[in-house]
Short mmCIF file of C-alpha atoms and ligand atoms in Angstrom, two decimals:
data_model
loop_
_atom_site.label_atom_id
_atom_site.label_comp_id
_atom_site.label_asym_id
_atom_site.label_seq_id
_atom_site.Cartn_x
_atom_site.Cartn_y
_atom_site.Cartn_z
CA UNK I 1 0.00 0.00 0.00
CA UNK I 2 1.05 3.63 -0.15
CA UNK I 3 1.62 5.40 2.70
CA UNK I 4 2.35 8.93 3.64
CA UNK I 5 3.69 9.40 7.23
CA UNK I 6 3.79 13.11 8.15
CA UNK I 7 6.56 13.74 11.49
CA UNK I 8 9.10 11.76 11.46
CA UNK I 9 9.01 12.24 15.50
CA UNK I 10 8.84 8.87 17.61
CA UNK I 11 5.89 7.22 16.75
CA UNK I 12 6.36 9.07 13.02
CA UNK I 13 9.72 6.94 12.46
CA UNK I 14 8.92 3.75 14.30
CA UNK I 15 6.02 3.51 12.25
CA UNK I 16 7.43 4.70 8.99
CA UNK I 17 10.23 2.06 9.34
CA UNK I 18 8.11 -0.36 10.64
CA UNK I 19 5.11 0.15 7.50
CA UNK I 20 8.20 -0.17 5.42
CA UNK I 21 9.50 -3.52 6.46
CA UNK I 22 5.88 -5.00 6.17
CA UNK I 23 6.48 -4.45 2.31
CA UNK I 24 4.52 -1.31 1.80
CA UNK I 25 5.39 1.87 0.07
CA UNK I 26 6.31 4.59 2.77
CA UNK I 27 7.04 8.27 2.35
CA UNK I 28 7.84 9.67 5.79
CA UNK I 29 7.51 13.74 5.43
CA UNK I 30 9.10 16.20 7.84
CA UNK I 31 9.25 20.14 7.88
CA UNK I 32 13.13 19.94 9.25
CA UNK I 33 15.41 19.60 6.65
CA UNK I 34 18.36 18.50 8.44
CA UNK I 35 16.74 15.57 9.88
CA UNK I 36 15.57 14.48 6.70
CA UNK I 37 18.86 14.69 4.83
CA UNK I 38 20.18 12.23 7.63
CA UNK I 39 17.12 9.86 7.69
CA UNK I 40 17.85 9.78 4.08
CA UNK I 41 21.17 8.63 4.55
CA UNK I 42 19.93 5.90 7.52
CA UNK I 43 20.94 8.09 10.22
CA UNK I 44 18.29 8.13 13.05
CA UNK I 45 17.43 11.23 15.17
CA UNK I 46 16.67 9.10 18.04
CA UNK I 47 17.96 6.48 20.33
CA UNK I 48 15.91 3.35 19.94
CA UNK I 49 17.44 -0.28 19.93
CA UNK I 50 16.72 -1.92 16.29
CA UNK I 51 15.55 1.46 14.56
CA UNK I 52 18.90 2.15 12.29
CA UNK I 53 18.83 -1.76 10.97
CA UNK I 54 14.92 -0.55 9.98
CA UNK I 55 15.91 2.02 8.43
CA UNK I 56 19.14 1.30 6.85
CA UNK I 57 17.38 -1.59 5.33
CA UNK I 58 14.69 -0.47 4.29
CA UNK I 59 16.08 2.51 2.71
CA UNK I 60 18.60 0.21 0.68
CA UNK I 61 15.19 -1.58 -0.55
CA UNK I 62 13.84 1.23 -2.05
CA UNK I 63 10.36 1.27 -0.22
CA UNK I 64 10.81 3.91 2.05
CA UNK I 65 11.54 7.62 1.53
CA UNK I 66 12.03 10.72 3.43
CA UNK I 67 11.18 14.33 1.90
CA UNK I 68 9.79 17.97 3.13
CA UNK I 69 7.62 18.00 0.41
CA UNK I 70 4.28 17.58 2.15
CA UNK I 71 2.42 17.74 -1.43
CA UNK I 72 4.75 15.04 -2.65
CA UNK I 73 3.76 12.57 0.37
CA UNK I 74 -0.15 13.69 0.05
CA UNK I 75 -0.13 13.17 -3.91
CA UNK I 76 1.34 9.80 -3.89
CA UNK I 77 -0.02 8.12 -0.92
CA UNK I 78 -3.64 6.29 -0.66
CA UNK I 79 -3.67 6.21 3.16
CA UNK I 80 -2.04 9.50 5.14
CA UNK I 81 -0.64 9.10 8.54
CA UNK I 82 -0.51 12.04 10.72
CA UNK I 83 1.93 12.07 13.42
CA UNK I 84 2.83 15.21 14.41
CA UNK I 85 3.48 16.26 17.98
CA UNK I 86 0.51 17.38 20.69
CA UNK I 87 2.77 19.42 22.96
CA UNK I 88 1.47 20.84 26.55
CA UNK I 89 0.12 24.57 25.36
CA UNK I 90 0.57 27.18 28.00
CA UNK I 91 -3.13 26.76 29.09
CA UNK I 92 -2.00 22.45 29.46
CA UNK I 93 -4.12 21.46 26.97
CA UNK I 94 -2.75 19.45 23.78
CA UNK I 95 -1.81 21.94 21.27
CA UNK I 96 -3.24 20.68 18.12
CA UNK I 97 -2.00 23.55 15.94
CA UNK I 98 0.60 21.07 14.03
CA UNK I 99 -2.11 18.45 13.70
CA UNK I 100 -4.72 21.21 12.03
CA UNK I 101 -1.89 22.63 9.05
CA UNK I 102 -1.81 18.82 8.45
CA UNK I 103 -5.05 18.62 8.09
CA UNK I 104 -5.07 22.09 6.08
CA UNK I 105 -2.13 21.19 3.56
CA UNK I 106 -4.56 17.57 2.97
CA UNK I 107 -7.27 19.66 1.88
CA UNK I 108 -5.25 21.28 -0.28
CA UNK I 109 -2.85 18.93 -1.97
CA UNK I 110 -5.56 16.31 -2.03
CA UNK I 111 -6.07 14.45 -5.72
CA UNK I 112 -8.01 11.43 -4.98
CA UNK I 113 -9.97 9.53 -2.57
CA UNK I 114 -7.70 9.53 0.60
CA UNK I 115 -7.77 7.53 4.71
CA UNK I 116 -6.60 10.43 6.95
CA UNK I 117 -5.23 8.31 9.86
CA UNK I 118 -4.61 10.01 13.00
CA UNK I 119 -1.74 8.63 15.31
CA UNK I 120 -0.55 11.68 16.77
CA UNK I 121 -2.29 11.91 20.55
CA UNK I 122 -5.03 14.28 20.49
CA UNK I 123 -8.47 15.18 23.02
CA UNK I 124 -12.11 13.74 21.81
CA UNK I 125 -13.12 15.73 19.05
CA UNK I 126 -10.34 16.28 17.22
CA UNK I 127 -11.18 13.98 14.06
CA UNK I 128 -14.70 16.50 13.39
CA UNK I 129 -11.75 19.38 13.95
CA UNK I 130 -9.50 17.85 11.54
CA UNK I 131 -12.64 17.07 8.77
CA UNK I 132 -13.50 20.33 8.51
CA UNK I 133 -10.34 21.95 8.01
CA UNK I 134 -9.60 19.49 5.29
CA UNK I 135 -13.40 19.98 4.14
CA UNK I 136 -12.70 24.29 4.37
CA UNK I 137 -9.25 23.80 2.56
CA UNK I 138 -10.92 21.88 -0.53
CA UNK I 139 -13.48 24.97 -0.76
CA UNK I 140 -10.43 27.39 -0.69
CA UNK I 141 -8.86 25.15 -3.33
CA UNK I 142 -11.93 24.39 -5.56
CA UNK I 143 -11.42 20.76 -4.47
CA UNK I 144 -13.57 18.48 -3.81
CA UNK I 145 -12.83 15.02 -3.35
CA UNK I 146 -13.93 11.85 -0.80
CA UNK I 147 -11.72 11.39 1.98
CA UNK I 148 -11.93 9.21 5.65
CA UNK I 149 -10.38 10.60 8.80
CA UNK I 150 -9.75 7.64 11.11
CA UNK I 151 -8.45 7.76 15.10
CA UNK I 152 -5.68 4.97 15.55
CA UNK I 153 -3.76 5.87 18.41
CA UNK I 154 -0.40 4.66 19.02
CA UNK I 155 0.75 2.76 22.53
CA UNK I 156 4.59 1.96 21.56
CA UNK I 157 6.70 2.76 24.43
CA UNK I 158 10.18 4.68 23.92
CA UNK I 159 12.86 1.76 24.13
CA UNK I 160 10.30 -0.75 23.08
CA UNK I 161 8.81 1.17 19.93
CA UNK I 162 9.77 -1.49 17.09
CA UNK I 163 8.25 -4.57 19.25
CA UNK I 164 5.62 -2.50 20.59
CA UNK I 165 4.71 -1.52 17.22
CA UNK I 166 5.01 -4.89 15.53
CA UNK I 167 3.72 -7.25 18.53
CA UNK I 168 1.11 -4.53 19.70
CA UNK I 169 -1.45 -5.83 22.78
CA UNK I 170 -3.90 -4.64 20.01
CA UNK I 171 -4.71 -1.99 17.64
CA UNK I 172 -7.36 0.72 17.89
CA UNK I 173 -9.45 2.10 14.93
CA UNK I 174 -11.83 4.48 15.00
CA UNK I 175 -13.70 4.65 11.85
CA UNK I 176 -17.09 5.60 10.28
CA UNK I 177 -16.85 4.08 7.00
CA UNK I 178 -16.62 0.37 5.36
CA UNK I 179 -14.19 1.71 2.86
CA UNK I 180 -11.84 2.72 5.79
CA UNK I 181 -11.88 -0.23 7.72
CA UNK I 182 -11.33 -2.35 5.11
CA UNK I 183 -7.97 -0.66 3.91
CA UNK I 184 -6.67 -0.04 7.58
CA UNK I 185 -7.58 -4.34 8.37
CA UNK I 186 -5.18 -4.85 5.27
CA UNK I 187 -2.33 -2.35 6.46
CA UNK I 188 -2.49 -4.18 9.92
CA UNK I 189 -2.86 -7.42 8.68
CA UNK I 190 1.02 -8.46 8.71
CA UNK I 191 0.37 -7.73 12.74
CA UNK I 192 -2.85 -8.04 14.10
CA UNK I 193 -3.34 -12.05 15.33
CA UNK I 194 -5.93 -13.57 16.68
CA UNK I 195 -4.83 -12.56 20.57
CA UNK I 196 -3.57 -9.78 19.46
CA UNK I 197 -6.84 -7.86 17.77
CA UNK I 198 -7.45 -5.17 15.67
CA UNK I 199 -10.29 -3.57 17.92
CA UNK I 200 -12.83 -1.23 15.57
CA UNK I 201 -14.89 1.21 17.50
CA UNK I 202 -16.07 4.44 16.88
CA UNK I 203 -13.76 8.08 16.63
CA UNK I 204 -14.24 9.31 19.28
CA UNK I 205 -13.80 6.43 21.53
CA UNK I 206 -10.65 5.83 20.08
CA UNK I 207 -9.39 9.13 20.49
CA UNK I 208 -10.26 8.58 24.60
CA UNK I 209 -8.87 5.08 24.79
CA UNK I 210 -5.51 6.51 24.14
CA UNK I 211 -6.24 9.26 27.04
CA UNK I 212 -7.42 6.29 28.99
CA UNK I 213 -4.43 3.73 29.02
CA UNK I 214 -2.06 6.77 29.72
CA UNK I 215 -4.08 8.07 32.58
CA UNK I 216 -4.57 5.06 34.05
CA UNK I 217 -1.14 3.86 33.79
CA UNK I 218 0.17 7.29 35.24
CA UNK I 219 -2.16 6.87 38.29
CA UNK I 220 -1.02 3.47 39.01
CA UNK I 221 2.09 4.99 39.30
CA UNK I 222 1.40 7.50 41.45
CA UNK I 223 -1.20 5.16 43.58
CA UNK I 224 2.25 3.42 44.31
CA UNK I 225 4.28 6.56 45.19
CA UNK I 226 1.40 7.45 47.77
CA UNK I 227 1.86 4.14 49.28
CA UNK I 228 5.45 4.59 49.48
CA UNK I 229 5.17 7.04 52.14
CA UNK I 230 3.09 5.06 54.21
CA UNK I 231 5.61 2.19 54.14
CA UNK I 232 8.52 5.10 54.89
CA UNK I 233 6.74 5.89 58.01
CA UNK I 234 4.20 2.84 59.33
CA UNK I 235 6.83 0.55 57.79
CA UNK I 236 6.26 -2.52 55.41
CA UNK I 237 8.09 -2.60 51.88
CA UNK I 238 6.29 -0.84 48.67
CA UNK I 239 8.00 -3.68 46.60
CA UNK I 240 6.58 -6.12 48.43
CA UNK I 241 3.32 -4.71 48.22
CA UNK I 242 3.42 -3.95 44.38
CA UNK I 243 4.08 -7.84 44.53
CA UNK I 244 1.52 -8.81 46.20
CA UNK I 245 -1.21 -6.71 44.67
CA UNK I 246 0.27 -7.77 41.17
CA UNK I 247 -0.30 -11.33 41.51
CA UNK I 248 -3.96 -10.63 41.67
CA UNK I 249 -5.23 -10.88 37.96
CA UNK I 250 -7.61 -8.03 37.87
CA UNK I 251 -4.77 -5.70 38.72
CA UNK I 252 -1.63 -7.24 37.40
CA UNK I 253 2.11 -6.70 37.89
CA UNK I 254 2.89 -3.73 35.58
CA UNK I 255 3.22 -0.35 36.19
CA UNK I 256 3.66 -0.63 39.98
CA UNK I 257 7.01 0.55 40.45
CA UNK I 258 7.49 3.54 43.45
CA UNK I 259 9.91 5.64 42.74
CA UNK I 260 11.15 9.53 41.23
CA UNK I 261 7.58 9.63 39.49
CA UNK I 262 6.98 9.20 35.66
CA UNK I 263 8.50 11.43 33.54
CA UNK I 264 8.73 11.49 29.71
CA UNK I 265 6.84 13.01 26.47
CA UNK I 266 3.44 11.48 27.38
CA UNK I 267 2.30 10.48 30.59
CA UNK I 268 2.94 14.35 32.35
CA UNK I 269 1.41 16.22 28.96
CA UNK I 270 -1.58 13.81 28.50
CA UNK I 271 -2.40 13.14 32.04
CA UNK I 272 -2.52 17.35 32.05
CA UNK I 273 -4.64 17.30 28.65
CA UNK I 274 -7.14 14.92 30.06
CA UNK I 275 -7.26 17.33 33.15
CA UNK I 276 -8.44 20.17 30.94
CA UNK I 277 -11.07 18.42 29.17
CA UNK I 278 -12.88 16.84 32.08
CA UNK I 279 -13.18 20.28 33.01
CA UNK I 280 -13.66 21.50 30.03
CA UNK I 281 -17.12 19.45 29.99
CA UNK I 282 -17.57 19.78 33.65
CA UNK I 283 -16.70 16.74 34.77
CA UNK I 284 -15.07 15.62 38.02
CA UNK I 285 -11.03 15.63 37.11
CA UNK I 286 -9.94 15.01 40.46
CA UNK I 287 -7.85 11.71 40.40
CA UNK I 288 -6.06 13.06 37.94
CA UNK I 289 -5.29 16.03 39.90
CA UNK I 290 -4.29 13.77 42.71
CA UNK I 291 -2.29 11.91 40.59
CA UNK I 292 -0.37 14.93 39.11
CA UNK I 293 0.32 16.42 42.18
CA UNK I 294 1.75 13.44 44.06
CA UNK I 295 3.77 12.99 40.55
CA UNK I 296 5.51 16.54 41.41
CA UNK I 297 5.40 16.11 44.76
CA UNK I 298 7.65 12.65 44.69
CA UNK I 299 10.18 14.52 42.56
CA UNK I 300 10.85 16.46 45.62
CA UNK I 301 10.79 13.28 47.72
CA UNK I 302 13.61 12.09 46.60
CA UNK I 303 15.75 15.68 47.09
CA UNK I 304 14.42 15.85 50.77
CA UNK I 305 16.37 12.56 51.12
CA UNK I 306 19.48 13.69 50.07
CA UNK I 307 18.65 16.73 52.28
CA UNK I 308 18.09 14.76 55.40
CA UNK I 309 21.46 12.76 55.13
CA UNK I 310 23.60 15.54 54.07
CA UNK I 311 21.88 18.46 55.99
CA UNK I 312 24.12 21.54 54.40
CA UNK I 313 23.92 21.12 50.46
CA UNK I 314 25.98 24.58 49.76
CA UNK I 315 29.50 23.47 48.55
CA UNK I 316 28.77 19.53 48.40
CA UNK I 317 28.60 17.21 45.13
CA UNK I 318 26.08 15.12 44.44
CA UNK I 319 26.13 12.35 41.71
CA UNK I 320 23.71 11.48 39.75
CA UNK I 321 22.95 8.14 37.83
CA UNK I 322 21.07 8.46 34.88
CA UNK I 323 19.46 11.13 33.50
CA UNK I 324 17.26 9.83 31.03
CA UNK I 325 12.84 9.78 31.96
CA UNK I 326 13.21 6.21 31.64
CA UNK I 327 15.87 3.52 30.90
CA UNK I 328 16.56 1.91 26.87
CA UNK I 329 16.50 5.89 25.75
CA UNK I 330 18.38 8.93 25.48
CA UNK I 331 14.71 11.11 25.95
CA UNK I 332 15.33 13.77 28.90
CA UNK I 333 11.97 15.42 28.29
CA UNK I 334 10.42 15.86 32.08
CA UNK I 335 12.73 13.82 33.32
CA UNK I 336 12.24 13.07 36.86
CA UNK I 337 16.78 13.49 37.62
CA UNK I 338 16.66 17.13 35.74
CA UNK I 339 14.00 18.49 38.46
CA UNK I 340 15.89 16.93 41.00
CA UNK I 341 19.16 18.35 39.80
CA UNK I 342 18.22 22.03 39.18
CA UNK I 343 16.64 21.63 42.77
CA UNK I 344 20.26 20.67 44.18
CA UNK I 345 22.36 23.21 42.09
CA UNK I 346 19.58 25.91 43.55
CA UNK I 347 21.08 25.31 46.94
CA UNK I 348 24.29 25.51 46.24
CA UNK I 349 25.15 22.07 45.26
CA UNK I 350 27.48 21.15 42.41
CA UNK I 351 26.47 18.32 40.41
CA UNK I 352 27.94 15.60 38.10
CA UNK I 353 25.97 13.01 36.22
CA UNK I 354 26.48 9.92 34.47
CA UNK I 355 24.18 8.30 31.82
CA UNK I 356 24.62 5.57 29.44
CA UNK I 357 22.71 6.95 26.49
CA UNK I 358 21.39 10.53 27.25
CA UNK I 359 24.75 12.85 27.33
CA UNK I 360 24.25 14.05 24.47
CA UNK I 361 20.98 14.97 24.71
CA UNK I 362 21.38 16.29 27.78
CA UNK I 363 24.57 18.52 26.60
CA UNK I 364 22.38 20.15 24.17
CA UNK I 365 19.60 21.97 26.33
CA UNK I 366 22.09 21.80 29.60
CA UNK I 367 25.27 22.73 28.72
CA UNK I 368 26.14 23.70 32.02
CA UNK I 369 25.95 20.09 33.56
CA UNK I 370 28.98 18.05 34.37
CA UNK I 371 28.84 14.99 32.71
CA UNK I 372 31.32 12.11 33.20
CA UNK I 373 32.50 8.64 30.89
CA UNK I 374 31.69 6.22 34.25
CA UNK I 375 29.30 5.22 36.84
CA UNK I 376 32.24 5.18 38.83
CA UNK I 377 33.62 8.95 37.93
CA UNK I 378 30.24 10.16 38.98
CA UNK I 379 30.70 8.50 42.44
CA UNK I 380 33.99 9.46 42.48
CA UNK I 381 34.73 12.20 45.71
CA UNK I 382 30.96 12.91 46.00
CA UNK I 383 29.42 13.43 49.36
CA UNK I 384 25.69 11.37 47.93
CA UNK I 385 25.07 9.69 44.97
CA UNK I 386 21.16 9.63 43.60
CA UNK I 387 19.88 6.99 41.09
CA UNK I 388 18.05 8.99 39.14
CA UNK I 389 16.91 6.02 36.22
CA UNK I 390 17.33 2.43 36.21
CA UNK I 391 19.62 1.23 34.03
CA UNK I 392 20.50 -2.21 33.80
CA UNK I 393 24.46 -1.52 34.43
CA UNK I 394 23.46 0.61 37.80
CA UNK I 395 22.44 -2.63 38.73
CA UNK I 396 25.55 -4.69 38.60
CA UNK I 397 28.06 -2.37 39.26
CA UNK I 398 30.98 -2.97 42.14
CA UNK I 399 29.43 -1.69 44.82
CA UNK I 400 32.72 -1.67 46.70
CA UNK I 401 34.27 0.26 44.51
CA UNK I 402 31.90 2.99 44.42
CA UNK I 403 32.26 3.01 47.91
CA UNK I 404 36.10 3.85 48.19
CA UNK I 405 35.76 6.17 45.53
CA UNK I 406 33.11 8.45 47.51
CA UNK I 407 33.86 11.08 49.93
CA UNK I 408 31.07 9.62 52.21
CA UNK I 409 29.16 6.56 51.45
CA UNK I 410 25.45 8.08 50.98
CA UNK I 411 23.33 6.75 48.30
CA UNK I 412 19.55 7.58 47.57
CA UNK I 413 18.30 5.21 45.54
CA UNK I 414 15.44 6.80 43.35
CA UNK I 415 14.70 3.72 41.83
CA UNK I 416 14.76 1.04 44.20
CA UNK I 417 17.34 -1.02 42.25
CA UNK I 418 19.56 -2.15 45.27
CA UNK I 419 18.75 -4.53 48.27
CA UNK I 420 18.25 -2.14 51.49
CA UNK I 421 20.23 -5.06 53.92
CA UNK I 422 23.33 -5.03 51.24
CA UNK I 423 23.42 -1.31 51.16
CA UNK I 424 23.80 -1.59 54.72
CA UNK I 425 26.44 -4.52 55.48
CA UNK I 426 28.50 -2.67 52.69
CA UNK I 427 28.40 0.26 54.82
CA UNK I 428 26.37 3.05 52.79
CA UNK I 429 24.33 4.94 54.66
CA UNK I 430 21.20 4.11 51.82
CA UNK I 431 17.88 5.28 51.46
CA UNK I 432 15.13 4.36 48.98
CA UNK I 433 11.46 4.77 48.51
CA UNK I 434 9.41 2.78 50.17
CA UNK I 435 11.04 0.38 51.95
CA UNK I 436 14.18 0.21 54.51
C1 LIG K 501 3.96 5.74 27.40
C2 LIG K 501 3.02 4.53 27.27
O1 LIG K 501 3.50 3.45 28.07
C3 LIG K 501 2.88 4.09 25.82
O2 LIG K 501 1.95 3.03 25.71
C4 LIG K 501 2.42 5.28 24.98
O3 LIG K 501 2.33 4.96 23.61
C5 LIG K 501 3.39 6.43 25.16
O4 LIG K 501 3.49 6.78 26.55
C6 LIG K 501 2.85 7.60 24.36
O5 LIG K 501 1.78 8.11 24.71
O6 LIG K 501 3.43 7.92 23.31
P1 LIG K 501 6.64 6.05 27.42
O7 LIG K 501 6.38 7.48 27.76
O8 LIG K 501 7.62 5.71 26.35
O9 LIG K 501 5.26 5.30 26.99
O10 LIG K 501 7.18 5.37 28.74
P2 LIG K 501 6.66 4.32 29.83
O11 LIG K 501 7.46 3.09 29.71
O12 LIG K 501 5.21 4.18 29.82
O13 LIG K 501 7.12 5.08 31.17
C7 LIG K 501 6.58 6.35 31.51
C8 LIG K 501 7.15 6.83 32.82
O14 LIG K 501 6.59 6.09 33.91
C9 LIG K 501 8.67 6.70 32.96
O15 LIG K 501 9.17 7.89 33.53
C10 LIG K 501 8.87 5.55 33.90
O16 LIG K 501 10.05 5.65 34.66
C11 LIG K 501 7.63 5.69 34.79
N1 LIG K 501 7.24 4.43 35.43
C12 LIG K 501 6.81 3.37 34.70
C13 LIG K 501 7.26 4.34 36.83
O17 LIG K 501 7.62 5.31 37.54
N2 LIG K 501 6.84 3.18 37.42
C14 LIG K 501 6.42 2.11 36.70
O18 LIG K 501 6.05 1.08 37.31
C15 LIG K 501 6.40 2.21 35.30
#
């Protein structure tokens, strides 16, 4: 099939590449230049394991393309993606202004019956939004062709994209017409399996189960990090709890982990966006305020810690391991460690960091932050070290050594990757969240 993927963002690439190596015809279109001269040479914008093989190979096969000609990608493509970014406006709602000049430059570069697939994450209501201004642009454009606009939200996770995207729990479609469904069941039909289902349903509710899972996911989260604090000061352990509670199939084990609070591209911007439009209908938004608030709130947790063992923070040094939201990328957007860190340098501390994927990244928007080649180099002659994200390698590393290389032995473990008793008969003085 032919297939026009506008934003060559995340979920623009992942499914771009991923379209592509399922043997259709993809042209992925982006407004930066730069990053398209590099995608056309197989060079990825973003960390992601498996994405440069995609690409590279898929590149070299001649079925997929990269241009900033958005009338190119329209013209040739039976089925348009649009996958543009939502961002948090100032008011927090999802700023759909990228999503309606996609929707605009359709209406006017359109030459035949078209599917106008939504991907990009965006409130209930969008899809009539995005209809008209394609509808209005035709007018403008003495057009007038037949065209679909169809909700199919993406749930690939950052670090899991290519599997998430090819072995997908299932895959939502909101669509009014035959015509539509029928084309998007063929696109999917190298994925979708029988336990794995292509799940039709209407616009609108497709547009909210996106919302939904992120929303829910986000409050599981902080549902945990409220429960921390209970097991900080009545006692019990939070990972024994998130155990215990996960064996019970009607809640499950995912999603459960206390800690520095999600962080990332989604979960803080969409759990805000749903916010705005349960009160934008007058509905009860209170959970999710609840849920946002303890999500800040744990940020802060974690640099009261550090504050408690260490008392005076002017003129110490703190390390930090990782920086990155999560672990598997190099995405620092609302990353729990960069709250914590300009908290720290605010009182005086000074700071050095360490993180296997995201220096680079990080260099780029905070220049000013010490960053070091080791685990070890960010221990070294620090008077607390802070894990920040969980990488694997945090989680074998020679404890011993990180010891000796300290100025004192303090450790607040953001992440809950090492064993409390260990901590102790190694002689840190440890702290984590949750548990003792
Ligand atoms: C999330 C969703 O999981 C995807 O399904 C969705 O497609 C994506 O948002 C999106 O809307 O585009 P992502 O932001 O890549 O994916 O990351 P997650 O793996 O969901 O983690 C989000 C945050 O929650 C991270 O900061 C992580 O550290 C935190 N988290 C996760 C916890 O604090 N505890 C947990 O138990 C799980």
């Amino acid at each position: 099939m032919k297939v026009c993927i506008i934003g060559t963002g995340y979920v623009g690439l992942v499914s771009s590449c991923c379209f592509a190596d399922l043997g259709n015809d993809v042209i992925g279109v982006d407004i930066d230049d730069e990053k398209v001269a590099k995608l056309r040479e197989g060079i990825s914008p973003i960390y992601e394991p498996g994405i440069s093989d995609l690409l590279k190979r898929n590149l070299k096969q001649g079925n997929l393309n990269f241009t900033t000609n958005i009338k190119e990608g329209i013209e040739s493509s039976d089925i348009i993606f649009s996958a543009v970014g939502t961002p948090m406006g100032q008011d927090h709602r999802a700023d759909l202004s990228a999503v309606m000049a996609v929707a605009k430059a359709i209406g006017k570069y359109i030459n035949g019956y078209k599917i106008v697939v939504n991907k990009s994450t965006v409130p209930v209501g969008t899809a009539e939004k995005v209809e008209a201004e394609i509808k209005a642009a035709m007018v403008e454009n003495n057009l007038s062709f037949n065209f679909d606009v169809v909700s199919n939200p993406e749930f690939l996770r950052e670090g899991a994209a290519i599997s998430d995207f090819k072995n997908p729990d299932r895959v939502v479609v909101g669509a009014k017409s035959e015509r539509a469904r029928k084309l998007i069941s063929k696109l999917y039909s190298g994925i979708v399996r029988t336990n794995r289902p292509l799940v039709f349903t209407d616009v609108k509710s497709a547009e909210m189960i996106k919302y939904a899972a992120n929303a829910m996911l986000a409050t599981r989260i902080s549902f945990m990090n409220m429960l921390s604090h209970l097991c900080e000061k009545a006692g019990g352990d939070i990972k024994e709890v998130a155990k215990g509670i996960g064996l019970d199939s009607r809640i499950g084990p995912k999603f459960l982990q206390a800690g520095l609070g999600y962080g990332g591209s989604c979960f803080p911007k969409d759990v805000n966006a749903i916010m705005m439009t349960l009160k934008d209908y007058d509905c009860d938004a209170s959970i999710l305020e609840a849920v946002e608030s303890i999500n800040q709130s744990q940020r802060l947790h974690v640099y009261d810690k550090v504050k408690a063992s260490l008392k005076d923070l002017n003129g110490k040094t703190i390390g930090i391991l990782g920086v990155a939201f999560k672990p598997k990328t190099d995405d620092i957007r609302e990353a729990p460690a960069l709250t914590l860190v300009r908290k720290l340098e605010s009182e005086g501390a000074r700071v050095k960091a360490f993180d296997p994927e995201a220096r680079e990244t990080t260099e780029k928007y905070y220049p000013n932050l010490q960053f070091v080649d080791t685990p070890y180099a960010a221990a070294k002659n620090v008077d607390c070290l802070v894990v920040c994200t969980e990488w694997d390698t945090f989680r074998t590393l020679n404890l011993e050594q990180i010891k000796e290389g300290m100025k004192s032995p303090v450790v607040v473990d953001g992440r809950n990757i090492y064993d409390p008793e260990e901590m102790q008969k190694l002689g840190f003085h440890y702290s984590c969240i949750g548990r003792k």
